[in-house]
């Protein structure tokens, strides 16, 4: 059977689906903490946020003993543990390749900074953009500065927001500069060089979920 | 126990996680069809795309009998069925609220059009933007035209790409205009009016997954 490029066998210890669920739990705990909730059972957590209680217990048990019998989880503690597990207990430096509309929007996306991600710079090849700033104040630098900035600033993650045709070349430049983790917003799947991790963000997936809702006559409601 | 705003009990027949998986299967089948693969077993599908074979069989069985004993799935047929289930076998009209960087980027996102979503218009309140076009040719209209455009063009989905502080108000305008399905890109959760479906896109989730990868020493590789 042919192997489709960009795919890989599943052999990692913790799957992407698990880490995605941990992020969702963290988001739920953020909301609970903001609402002043101190403790919560896996069942109530599941019910309030449309999750699966058994899955929550299983996912968390993988990383340690967080529940307390008769109490459930301490919201604040579990939130801190999840941030540690997800590596969010420190600031992570990020660059953005491509200062088009998407790159500029990502540079100023408020959620990133709030979550401990520091957008260090945008990179572009267009002369008229270089030296300009995003509205939020992120400088647009020439692509040739990439290796120097990555090394000096200890940049760990790159977001790719260039046209699809340029994405693979830009990915290779980014990996050569020493970055190992990449989030790709260009449509289409990229071939990740060995030792690197490339995550593709497909914005159509969410639209398809709405299309499904509409196809079934919109027989669902949200409070 | 306090109920956090924006959450709801789980009572719908098909969960969001299921529809998200259907979208992922569809994406995988797109790749297989493009690679000239005619049939595939659930096991090979799972292995190539890091999915769970039992889960694939279970998800698909919910919607009918698609597998053929000794053959697996016919890629082309299953792809067509999934597009029907997801309501993608017709064009869906979409508007975008907010013609900032994010709105403009979404208006020209190539994946949407490819998938049958037709971006009809952008809406904004800034006078200097109204009457302009995105690079891809989507007109920016004044917010007051919203109800008329939605009715005349039979718009079904709105994307919200306005600053967080304006998002709830814009959501209400959108629902009043007759739209029932909304994809919100503004940070923070919105209160969805009854009978509507609001899906929040949280761009930080993908970054957190990379952060997790880095926190574990990057001991994973992609081919």
Short mmCIF file of N, CA, C and O in Angstrom, two decimals, chain B residues 111-187:
data_model
loop_
_atom_site.label_atom_id
_atom_site.label_comp_id
_atom_site.label_asym_id
_atom_site.label_seq_id
_atom_site.Cartn_x
_atom_site.Cartn_y
_atom_site.Cartn_z
N UNK B 111 -8.32 27.27 1.94
CA UNK B 111 -9.00 26.03 2.33
C UNK B 111 -10.51 26.13 2.33
O UNK B 111 -11.21 25.17 2.03
N UNK B 112 -11.04 27.30 2.65
CA UNK B 112 -12.50 27.45 2.76
C UNK B 112 -13.17 27.23 1.42
O UNK B 112 -14.11 26.45 1.30
N UNK B 113 -12.70 27.94 0.41
CA UNK B 113 -13.33 27.87 -0.90
C UNK B 113 -13.22 26.45 -1.45
O UNK B 113 -14.17 25.89 -1.98
N UNK B 114 -12.05 25.87 -1.28
CA UNK B 114 -11.81 24.51 -1.73
C UNK B 114 -12.82 23.53 -1.14
O UNK B 114 -13.21 22.54 -1.75
N UNK B 115 -13.26 23.82 0.06
CA UNK B 115 -14.13 22.90 0.79
C UNK B 115 -15.62 23.20 0.57
O UNK B 115 -16.48 22.60 1.21
N UNK B 116 -15.94 24.15 -0.31
CA UNK B 116 -17.35 24.43 -0.61
C UNK B 116 -17.93 25.59 0.19
O UNK B 116 -19.13 25.82 0.15
N UNK B 117 -17.09 26.28 0.96
CA UNK B 117 -17.59 27.45 1.70
C UNK B 117 -17.36 28.70 0.85
O UNK B 117 -16.27 28.93 0.35
N UNK B 118 -18.40 29.49 0.69
CA UNK B 118 -18.33 30.68 -0.16
C UNK B 118 -18.38 31.93 0.73
O UNK B 118 -19.40 32.19 1.38
N UNK B 119 -17.29 32.67 0.79
CA UNK B 119 -17.24 33.88 1.62
C UNK B 119 -17.93 35.01 0.84
O UNK B 119 -17.40 35.52 -0.14
N UNK B 120 -19.09 35.42 1.33
CA UNK B 120 -19.94 36.37 0.62
C UNK B 120 -19.51 37.81 0.86
O UNK B 120 -19.52 38.63 -0.06
N UNK B 121 -19.17 38.14 2.08
CA UNK B 121 -18.81 39.53 2.41
C UNK B 121 -18.10 39.61 3.75
O UNK B 121 -18.23 38.72 4.60
N UNK B 122 -17.34 40.70 3.91
CA UNK B 122 -16.80 41.09 5.21
C UNK B 122 -17.66 42.24 5.73
O UNK B 122 -18.20 43.02 4.92
N UNK B 123 -17.79 42.37 7.03
CA UNK B 123 -18.52 43.51 7.59
C UNK B 123 -17.63 44.23 8.60
O UNK B 123 -16.91 43.60 9.36
N UNK B 124 -17.70 45.55 8.57
CA UNK B 124 -16.92 46.34 9.52
C UNK B 124 -17.66 47.65 9.78
O UNK B 124 -18.59 48.01 9.04
N UNK B 125 -17.25 48.35 10.84
CA UNK B 125 -17.87 49.63 11.13
C UNK B 125 -16.94 50.80 10.77
O UNK B 125 -17.38 51.94 10.73
N UNK B 126 -15.67 50.51 10.50
CA UNK B 126 -14.71 51.58 10.20
C UNK B 126 -14.95 52.13 8.79
O UNK B 126 -14.86 51.41 7.81
N UNK B 127 -15.25 53.42 8.73
CA UNK B 127 -15.59 54.07 7.46
C UNK B 127 -14.54 53.89 6.38
O UNK B 127 -14.86 53.73 5.21
N UNK B 128 -13.26 53.97 6.79
CA UNK B 128 -12.20 53.92 5.76
C UNK B 128 -12.03 52.52 5.18
O UNK B 128 -11.39 52.35 4.15
N UNK B 129 -12.60 51.52 5.84
CA UNK B 129 -12.49 50.15 5.30
C UNK B 129 -13.66 49.82 4.37
O UNK B 129 -13.51 49.03 3.43
N UNK B 130 -14.81 50.40 4.65
CA UNK B 130 -16.03 50.05 3.89
C UNK B 130 -15.86 50.41 2.42
O UNK B 130 -15.37 51.49 2.07
N UNK B 131 -16.25 49.47 1.56
CA UNK B 131 -16.11 49.69 0.13
C UNK B 131 -14.79 49.15 -0.43
O UNK B 131 -14.64 49.02 -1.64
N UNK B 132 -13.85 48.85 0.47
CA UNK B 132 -12.59 48.24 0.04
C UNK B 132 -12.80 46.73 -0.15
O UNK B 132 -13.84 46.19 0.21
N UNK B 133 -11.79 46.07 -0.72
CA UNK B 133 -11.85 44.62 -0.93
C UNK B 133 -10.65 43.94 -0.26
O UNK B 133 -9.58 44.54 -0.15
N UNK B 134 -10.83 42.69 0.15
CA UNK B 134 -9.69 41.87 0.56
C UNK B 134 -8.86 41.60 -0.70
O UNK B 134 -9.34 41.79 -1.82
N UNK B 135 -7.62 41.13 -0.51
CA UNK B 135 -6.78 40.83 -1.68
C UNK B 135 -7.46 39.84 -2.62
O UNK B 135 -7.33 39.93 -3.83
N UNK B 136 -8.19 38.91 -2.02
CA UNK B 136 -8.87 37.88 -2.82
C UNK B 136 -10.18 38.38 -3.43
O UNK B 136 -10.87 37.63 -4.12
N UNK B 137 -10.56 39.65 -3.14
CA UNK B 137 -11.74 40.21 -3.79
C UNK B 137 -13.05 40.16 -3.01
O UNK B 137 -14.12 40.28 -3.58
N UNK B 138 -12.98 39.99 -1.69
CA UNK B 138 -14.21 39.99 -0.88
C UNK B 138 -14.49 41.44 -0.42
O UNK B 138 -13.63 42.08 0.18
N UNK B 139 -15.70 41.92 -0.71
CA UNK B 139 -16.07 43.30 -0.40
C UNK B 139 -16.30 43.51 1.10
O UNK B 139 -16.90 42.67 1.77
N UNK B 140 -15.83 44.66 1.61
CA UNK B 140 -16.09 45.04 3.00
C UNK B 140 -17.32 45.93 3.02
O UNK B 140 -17.34 47.00 2.43
N UNK B 141 -18.37 45.47 3.72
CA UNK B 141 -19.64 46.19 3.75
C UNK B 141 -19.88 46.81 5.13
O UNK B 141 -19.33 46.36 6.13
N UNK B 142 -20.73 47.83 5.20
CA UNK B 142 -21.06 48.42 6.50
C UNK B 142 -21.95 47.47 7.30
O UNK B 142 -22.77 46.75 6.72
N UNK B 143 -21.79 47.46 8.62
CA UNK B 143 -22.52 46.52 9.48
C UNK B 143 -24.04 46.66 9.29
O UNK B 143 -24.77 45.69 9.44
N UNK B 144 -24.51 47.87 8.93
CA UNK B 144 -25.96 48.04 8.81
C UNK B 144 -26.56 47.23 7.65
O UNK B 144 -27.75 47.00 7.61
N UNK B 145 -25.71 46.79 6.70
CA UNK B 145 -26.21 45.97 5.58
C UNK B 145 -26.41 44.51 5.96
O UNK B 145 -26.92 43.72 5.15
N UNK B 146 -25.99 44.15 7.18
CA UNK B 146 -25.96 42.74 7.57
C UNK B 146 -27.29 42.00 7.34
O UNK B 146 -27.31 40.99 6.62
N UNK B 147 -28.41 42.49 7.92
CA UNK B 147 -29.65 41.71 7.78
C UNK B 147 -30.05 41.49 6.32
O UNK B 147 -30.47 40.40 5.94
N UNK B 148 -29.87 42.54 5.51
CA UNK B 148 -30.28 42.47 4.11
C UNK B 148 -29.43 41.43 3.36
O UNK B 148 -29.96 40.60 2.61
N UNK B 149 -28.11 41.47 3.58
CA UNK B 149 -27.22 40.54 2.87
C UNK B 149 -27.51 39.10 3.30
O UNK B 149 -27.58 38.20 2.47
N UNK B 150 -27.69 38.90 4.61
CA UNK B 150 -27.94 37.55 5.11
C UNK B 150 -29.21 36.97 4.49
O UNK B 150 -29.23 35.82 4.06
N UNK B 151 -30.25 37.81 4.41
CA UNK B 151 -31.51 37.31 3.86
C UNK B 151 -31.39 37.05 2.36
O UNK B 151 -31.76 35.97 1.88
N UNK B 152 -30.86 38.03 1.65
CA UNK B 152 -30.81 37.92 0.19
C UNK B 152 -29.91 36.77 -0.27
O UNK B 152 -30.22 36.07 -1.22
N UNK B 153 -28.77 36.61 0.43
CA UNK B 153 -27.78 35.62 -0.02
C UNK B 153 -27.93 34.26 0.68
O UNK B 153 -27.14 33.36 0.43
N UNK B 154 -28.91 34.16 1.59
CA UNK B 154 -29.08 32.91 2.35
C UNK B 154 -27.79 32.50 3.05
O UNK B 154 -27.32 31.37 2.92
N UNK B 155 -27.21 33.44 3.78
CA UNK B 155 -25.97 33.17 4.51
C UNK B 155 -26.28 32.28 5.70
O UNK B 155 -27.26 32.50 6.41
N UNK B 156 -25.45 31.25 5.92
CA UNK B 156 -25.72 30.31 7.00
C UNK B 156 -24.72 30.35 8.15
O UNK B 156 -25.02 29.92 9.25
N UNK B 157 -23.50 30.80 7.85
CA UNK B 157 -22.46 30.79 8.89
C UNK B 157 -21.79 32.16 8.97
O UNK B 157 -21.54 32.79 7.93
N UNK B 158 -21.52 32.62 10.19
CA UNK B 158 -20.74 33.85 10.38
C UNK B 158 -19.45 33.52 11.14
O UNK B 158 -19.47 32.74 12.09
N UNK B 159 -18.36 34.10 10.68
CA UNK B 159 -17.10 34.03 11.43
C UNK B 159 -16.94 35.35 12.16
O UNK B 159 -17.08 36.41 11.55
N UNK B 160 -16.65 35.29 13.46
CA UNK B 160 -16.45 36.53 14.22
C UNK B 160 -14.97 36.76 14.44
O UNK B 160 -14.28 35.94 15.04
N UNK B 161 -14.49 37.89 13.91
CA UNK B 161 -13.07 38.23 14.00
C UNK B 161 -12.95 39.69 14.41
O UNK B 161 -12.23 40.46 13.79
N UNK B 162 -13.67 40.05 15.46
CA UNK B 162 -13.62 41.42 15.99
C UNK B 162 -12.88 41.40 17.33
O UNK B 162 -12.68 40.32 17.90
N UNK B 163 -12.47 42.55 17.86
CA UNK B 163 -11.82 42.55 19.18
C UNK B 163 -12.73 41.92 20.24
O UNK B 163 -13.96 42.01 20.15
N UNK B 164 -12.12 41.27 21.22
CA UNK B 164 -12.87 40.52 22.24
C UNK B 164 -13.99 41.35 22.86
O UNK B 164 -15.09 40.84 23.09
N UNK B 165 -13.73 42.63 23.10
CA UNK B 165 -14.71 43.46 23.80
C UNK B 165 -15.99 43.63 22.99
O UNK B 165 -17.06 43.87 23.55
N UNK B 166 -15.91 43.52 21.68
CA UNK B 166 -17.08 43.73 20.82
C UNK B 166 -17.75 42.41 20.43
O UNK B 166 -18.85 42.41 19.85
N UNK B 167 -17.14 41.29 20.77
CA UNK B 167 -17.58 40.01 20.21
C UNK B 167 -19.01 39.62 20.60
O UNK B 167 -19.79 39.18 19.75
N UNK B 168 -19.38 39.82 21.87
CA UNK B 168 -20.72 39.40 22.30
C UNK B 168 -21.81 40.21 21.57
O UNK B 168 -22.80 39.65 21.12
N UNK B 169 -21.59 41.52 21.47
CA UNK B 169 -22.55 42.38 20.76
C UNK B 169 -22.67 41.96 19.30
O UNK B 169 -23.79 41.86 18.76
N UNK B 170 -21.55 41.71 18.66
CA UNK B 170 -21.56 41.30 17.27
C UNK B 170 -22.27 39.95 17.11
O UNK B 170 -23.05 39.76 16.18
N UNK B 171 -22.02 39.04 18.04
CA UNK B 171 -22.70 37.74 18.00
C UNK B 171 -24.21 37.94 18.00
O UNK B 171 -24.95 37.32 17.23
N UNK B 172 -24.69 38.82 18.87
CA UNK B 172 -26.14 39.04 18.96
C UNK B 172 -26.71 39.63 17.67
O UNK B 172 -27.77 39.22 17.21
N UNK B 173 -25.97 40.57 17.07
CA UNK B 173 -26.40 41.13 15.78
C UNK B 173 -26.51 40.04 14.71
O UNK B 173 -27.46 40.01 13.93
N UNK B 174 -25.53 39.17 14.72
CA UNK B 174 -25.47 38.09 13.73
C UNK B 174 -26.68 37.16 13.87
O UNK B 174 -27.33 36.80 12.89
N UNK B 175 -26.98 36.79 15.11
CA UNK B 175 -28.09 35.86 15.35
C UNK B 175 -29.42 36.54 15.00
O UNK B 175 -30.30 35.93 14.40
N UNK B 176 -29.53 37.83 15.35
CA UNK B 176 -30.75 38.57 14.99
C UNK B 176 -30.97 38.61 13.47
O UNK B 176 -32.10 38.65 12.99
N UNK B 177 -29.87 38.61 12.73
CA UNK B 177 -29.99 38.68 11.27
C UNK B 177 -30.47 37.36 10.67
O UNK B 177 -30.76 37.30 9.48
N UNK B 178 -30.52 36.29 11.51
CA UNK B 178 -31.05 35.02 11.03
C UNK B 178 -30.03 33.91 10.89
O UNK B 178 -30.38 32.78 10.52
N UNK B 179 -28.77 34.19 11.20
CA UNK B 179 -27.72 33.16 11.12
C UNK B 179 -27.76 32.30 12.38
O UNK B 179 -27.97 32.82 13.47
N UNK B 180 -27.57 30.98 12.22
CA UNK B 180 -27.67 30.08 13.38
C UNK B 180 -26.35 29.46 13.78
O UNK B 180 -26.26 28.82 14.83
N UNK B 181 -25.34 29.56 12.93
CA UNK B 181 -24.07 28.88 13.23
C UNK B 181 -22.93 29.88 13.14
O UNK B 181 -22.77 30.58 12.13
N UNK B 182 -22.13 29.94 14.20
CA UNK B 182 -21.10 30.98 14.31
C UNK B 182 -19.77 30.35 14.74
O UNK B 182 -19.74 29.51 15.64
N UNK B 183 -18.72 30.79 14.09
CA UNK B 183 -17.38 30.39 14.48
C UNK B 183 -16.70 31.63 15.05
O UNK B 183 -16.52 32.63 14.35
N UNK B 184 -16.34 31.57 16.32
CA UNK B 184 -15.78 32.74 16.98
C UNK B 184 -14.27 32.64 17.14
O UNK B 184 -13.77 31.73 17.78
N UNK B 185 -13.55 33.58 16.55
CA UNK B 185 -12.09 33.62 16.67
C UNK B 185 -11.63 34.60 17.74
O UNK B 185 -10.43 34.69 17.99
N UNK B 186 -12.54 35.36 18.35
CA UNK B 186 -12.13 36.27 19.41
C UNK B 186 -11.83 35.46 20.67
O UNK B 186 -12.54 34.51 20.95
N UNK B 187 -10.80 35.85 21.42
CA UNK B 187 -10.52 35.10 22.65
C UNK B 187 -11.68 35.24 23.63
O UNK B 187 -12.37 36.25 23.64
#
